[in-house]
Amino acid sequence: MDINATENSRSQMWCKVPFLLPDNIQVIWRVAEVKTQQVDQFKEVTAGVDRLYSIPSTSLQHQGTYQCEIFSGQRSIVRLYFYLTVTPEVSSGHTELQEIFDLSLLPGGRLLPDPGASACCVLLSLPLLLTACLTALFLLLFLSLGALYWSSKPKQTPHAGHAARDEDLEF
């Protein structure tokens, strides 16, 4: 049986047969790193009576073939094979995002226009954007010039103002 799992997800294999089993069974779970049914390539993982084999958090190292063998006494009754394929979680999401990003760029790093907007609407919005930018630039320029003017203007003291008026009166 083929089993596909995403990295960091739970994987379960059930050693289920379509016939009745004797009461005194032993279940041996084995694993091989490759897709195979050759008995000499398997390493024993667990032995007991549990016909369910569970991997709580599947990682890439869990990929391979799992064999479940059911014994009654010393006699093998059945062998089942599970081929586990693990898809890396990070790379699958990263690949999808990278494809979307690549599709959204034009040559020179420019973004694609909104697919719902027509070329006419995009061209009409450019003068409005340019006007807003120029208005902000001129406002900043005039505020800077005003601040410069007021900071360079000499401050008059009250006595200096009276002295200037007194000089005017002497003529």
GROMACS .gro file of C-alpha atoms in nm:
model
  171
    1MET     CA    1   0.000   0.000   0.000
    2ASP     CA    2   0.132   0.349  -0.086
    3ILE     CA    3   0.112   0.610   0.189
    4ASN     CA    4   0.182   0.978   0.126
    5ALA     CA    5   0.250   1.203   0.424
    6THR     CA    6   0.355   1.563   0.470
    7GLU     CA    7   0.652   1.631   0.692
    8ASN     CA    8   0.555   1.691   1.059
    9SER     CA    9   0.219   1.515   1.017
   10ARG     CA   10   0.106   1.190   1.184
   11SER     CA   11   0.141   0.866   0.987
   12GLN     CA   12  -0.036   0.544   1.081
   13MET     CA   13  -0.019   0.197   0.931
   14TRP     CA   14  -0.268  -0.071   1.025
   15CYS     CA   15  -0.170  -0.435   0.978
   16LYS     CA   16  -0.522  -0.542   0.885
   17VAL     CA   17  -0.613  -0.866   0.708
   18PRO     CA   18  -0.947  -0.976   0.560
   19PHE     CA   19  -0.960  -1.297   0.766
   20LEU     CA   20  -0.975  -1.398   1.131
   21LEU     CA   21  -0.647  -1.432   1.317
   22PRO     CA   22  -0.567  -1.672   1.601
   23ASP     CA   23  -0.561  -1.535   1.955
   24ASN     CA   24  -0.188  -1.583   2.014
   25ILE     CA   25  -0.037  -1.359   1.746
   26GLN     CA   26   0.286  -1.166   1.744
   27VAL     CA   27   0.333  -0.865   1.514
   28ILE     CA   28   0.680  -0.759   1.402
   29TRP     CA   29   0.724  -0.423   1.231
   30ARG     CA   30   1.033  -0.370   1.013
   31VAL     CA   31   1.158  -0.083   0.801
   32ALA     CA   32   1.382  -0.046   0.494
   33GLU     CA   33   1.510   0.287   0.362
   34VAL     CA   34   1.414   0.200   0.002
   35LYS     CA   35   1.105   0.070  -0.176
   36THR     CA   36   1.155  -0.306  -0.160
   37GLN     CA   37   1.011  -0.640  -0.054
   38GLN     CA   38   1.346  -0.815  -0.006
   39VAL     CA   39   1.347  -0.943   0.352
   40ASP     CA   40   1.724  -0.900   0.403
   41GLN     CA   41   1.699  -0.517   0.363
   42PHE     CA   42   1.466  -0.468   0.660
   43LYS     CA   43   1.556  -0.380   1.019
   44GLU     CA   44   1.324  -0.469   1.303
   45VAL     CA   45   1.154  -0.168   1.462
   46THR     CA   46   0.914  -0.323   1.712
   47ALA     CA   47   0.764  -0.656   1.812
   48GLY     CA   48   0.452  -0.727   2.014
   49VAL     CA   49   0.079  -0.765   1.964
   50ASP     CA   50   0.000  -0.415   1.836
   51ARG     CA   51  -0.114  -0.419   1.474
   52LEU     CA   52  -0.106  -0.038   1.453
   53TYR     CA   53   0.225   0.136   1.382
   54SER     CA   54   0.218   0.509   1.434
   55ILE     CA   55   0.469   0.788   1.364
   56PRO     CA   56   0.356   1.098   1.560
   57SER     CA   57   0.561   1.348   1.358
   58THR     CA   58   0.676   1.219   1.021
   59SER     CA   59   1.013   1.342   0.896
   60LEU     CA   60   1.215   1.274   0.582
   61GLN     CA   61   1.413   1.002   0.761
   62HIS     CA   62   1.090   0.800   0.802
   63GLN     CA   63   1.051   0.759   0.426
   64GLY     CA   64   1.084   0.400   0.304
   65THR     CA   65   0.911   0.065   0.315
   66TYR     CA   66   0.744  -0.065   0.631
   67GLN     CA   67   0.674  -0.435   0.668
   68CYS     CA   68   0.428  -0.584   0.910
   69GLU     CA   69   0.457  -0.958   0.966
   70ILE     CA   70   0.206  -1.150   1.176
   71PHE     CA   71   0.314  -1.475   1.343
   72SER     CA   72   0.120  -1.740   1.525
   73GLY     CA   73   0.364  -1.942   1.730
   74GLN     CA   74   0.670  -1.979   1.506
   75ARG     CA   75   0.470  -1.974   1.183
   76SER     CA   76   0.443  -1.661   0.965
   77ILE     CA   77   0.082  -1.597   0.863
   78VAL     CA   78   0.108  -1.279   0.653
   79ARG     CA   79   0.341  -0.998   0.547
   80LEU     CA   80   0.208  -0.656   0.447
   81TYR     CA   81   0.413  -0.375   0.291
   82PHE     CA   82   0.358  -0.002   0.325
   83TYR     CA   83   0.553   0.241   0.105
   84LEU     CA   84   0.578   0.574   0.289
   85THR     CA   85   0.661   0.884   0.084
   86VAL     CA   86   0.725   1.202   0.283
   87THR     CA   87   0.681   1.544   0.123
   88PRO     CA   88   0.891   1.818   0.285
   89GLU     CA   89   0.659   2.077   0.436
   90VAL     CA   90   0.888   2.379   0.396
   91SER     CA   91   0.992   2.318   0.038
   92SER     CA   92   0.639   2.254  -0.090
   93GLY     CA   93   0.512   2.584   0.057
   94HIS     CA   94   0.827   2.768  -0.045
   95THR     CA   95   0.803   2.639  -0.402
   96GLU     CA   96   0.442   2.753  -0.437
   97LEU     CA   97   0.521   3.100  -0.301
   98GLN     CA   98   0.827   3.130  -0.525
   99GLU     CA   99   0.619   3.040  -0.832
  100ILE     CA  100   0.357   3.304  -0.744
  101PHE     CA  101   0.627   3.563  -0.686
  102ASP     CA  102   0.802   3.481  -1.016
  103LEU     CA  103   0.475   3.505  -1.207
  104SER     CA  104   0.390   3.844  -1.056
  105LEU     CA  105   0.708   4.017  -1.177
  106LEU     CA  106   0.776   4.167  -1.518
  107PRO     CA  107   1.129   4.214  -1.652
  108GLY     CA  108   1.314   4.479  -1.453
  109GLY     CA  109   1.139   4.387  -1.128
  110ARG     CA  110   0.814   4.572  -1.207
  111LEU     CA  111   0.494   4.423  -1.069
  112LEU     CA  112   0.215   4.309  -1.297
  113PRO     CA  113  -0.096   4.530  -1.298
  114ASP     CA  114  -0.409   4.399  -1.134
  115PRO     CA  115  -0.563   4.143  -1.375
  116GLY     CA  116  -0.909   4.296  -1.323
  117ALA     CA  117  -0.795   4.647  -1.414
  118SER     CA  118  -0.780   4.749  -1.776
  119ALA     CA  119  -0.478   4.925  -1.928
  120CYS     CA  120  -0.688   5.242  -1.953
  121CYS     CA  121  -0.745   5.254  -1.575
  122VAL     CA  122  -0.378   5.196  -1.500
  123LEU     CA  123  -0.274   5.480  -1.735
  124LEU     CA  124  -0.535   5.715  -1.589
  125SER     CA  125  -0.408   5.659  -1.235
  126LEU     CA  126  -0.047   5.751  -1.322
  127PRO     CA  127  -0.109   6.132  -1.360
  128LEU     CA  128  -0.300   6.134  -1.032
  129LEU     CA  129  -0.011   5.962  -0.855
  130LEU     CA  130   0.239   6.201  -1.016
  131THR     CA  131   0.030   6.504  -0.911
  132ALA     CA  132   0.012   6.383  -0.551
  133CYS     CA  133   0.388   6.325  -0.538
  134LEU     CA  134   0.470   6.668  -0.686
  135THR     CA  135   0.226   6.843  -0.450
  136ALA     CA  136   0.391   6.676  -0.150
  137LEU     CA  137   0.735   6.771  -0.283
  138PHE     CA  138   0.641   7.140  -0.331
  139LEU     CA  139   0.477   7.154   0.013
  140LEU     CA  140   0.794   7.016   0.169
  141LEU     CA  141   1.005   7.268  -0.027
  142PHE     CA  142   0.794   7.569   0.081
  143LEU     CA  143   0.788   7.457   0.444
  144SER     CA  144   1.167   7.418   0.438
  145LEU     CA  145   1.216   7.763   0.283
  146GLY     CA  146   0.980   7.919   0.539
  147ALA     CA  147   1.165   7.755   0.827
  148LEU     CA  148   1.497   7.873   0.683
  149TYR     CA  149   1.366   8.231   0.642
  150TRP     CA  150   1.230   8.249   0.995
  151SER     CA  151   1.544   8.100   1.148
  152SER     CA  152   1.776   8.345   0.963
  153LYS     CA  153   1.573   8.660   1.037
  154PRO     CA  154   1.739   8.859   1.317
  155LYS     CA  155   1.539   8.889   1.634
  156GLN     CA  156   1.453   9.242   1.746
  157THR     CA  157   1.459   9.336   2.110
  158PRO     CA  158   1.199   9.581   2.247
  159HIS     CA  159   1.469   9.846   2.316
  160ALA     CA  160   1.604   9.831   1.963
  161GLY     CA  161   1.256   9.901   1.826
  162HIS     CA  162   1.218  10.215   2.045
  163ALA     CA  163   1.562  10.342   1.945
  164ALA     CA  164   1.478  10.310   1.577
  165ARG     CA  165   1.152  10.506   1.628
  166ASP     CA  166   1.335  10.776   1.826
  167GLU     CA  167   1.583  10.825   1.543
  168ASP     CA  168   1.296  10.865   1.297
  169LEU     CA  169   1.141  11.139   1.514
  170GLU     CA  170   1.460  11.352   1.523
  171PHE     CA  171   1.440  11.446   1.156
   0.00000   0.00000   0.00000
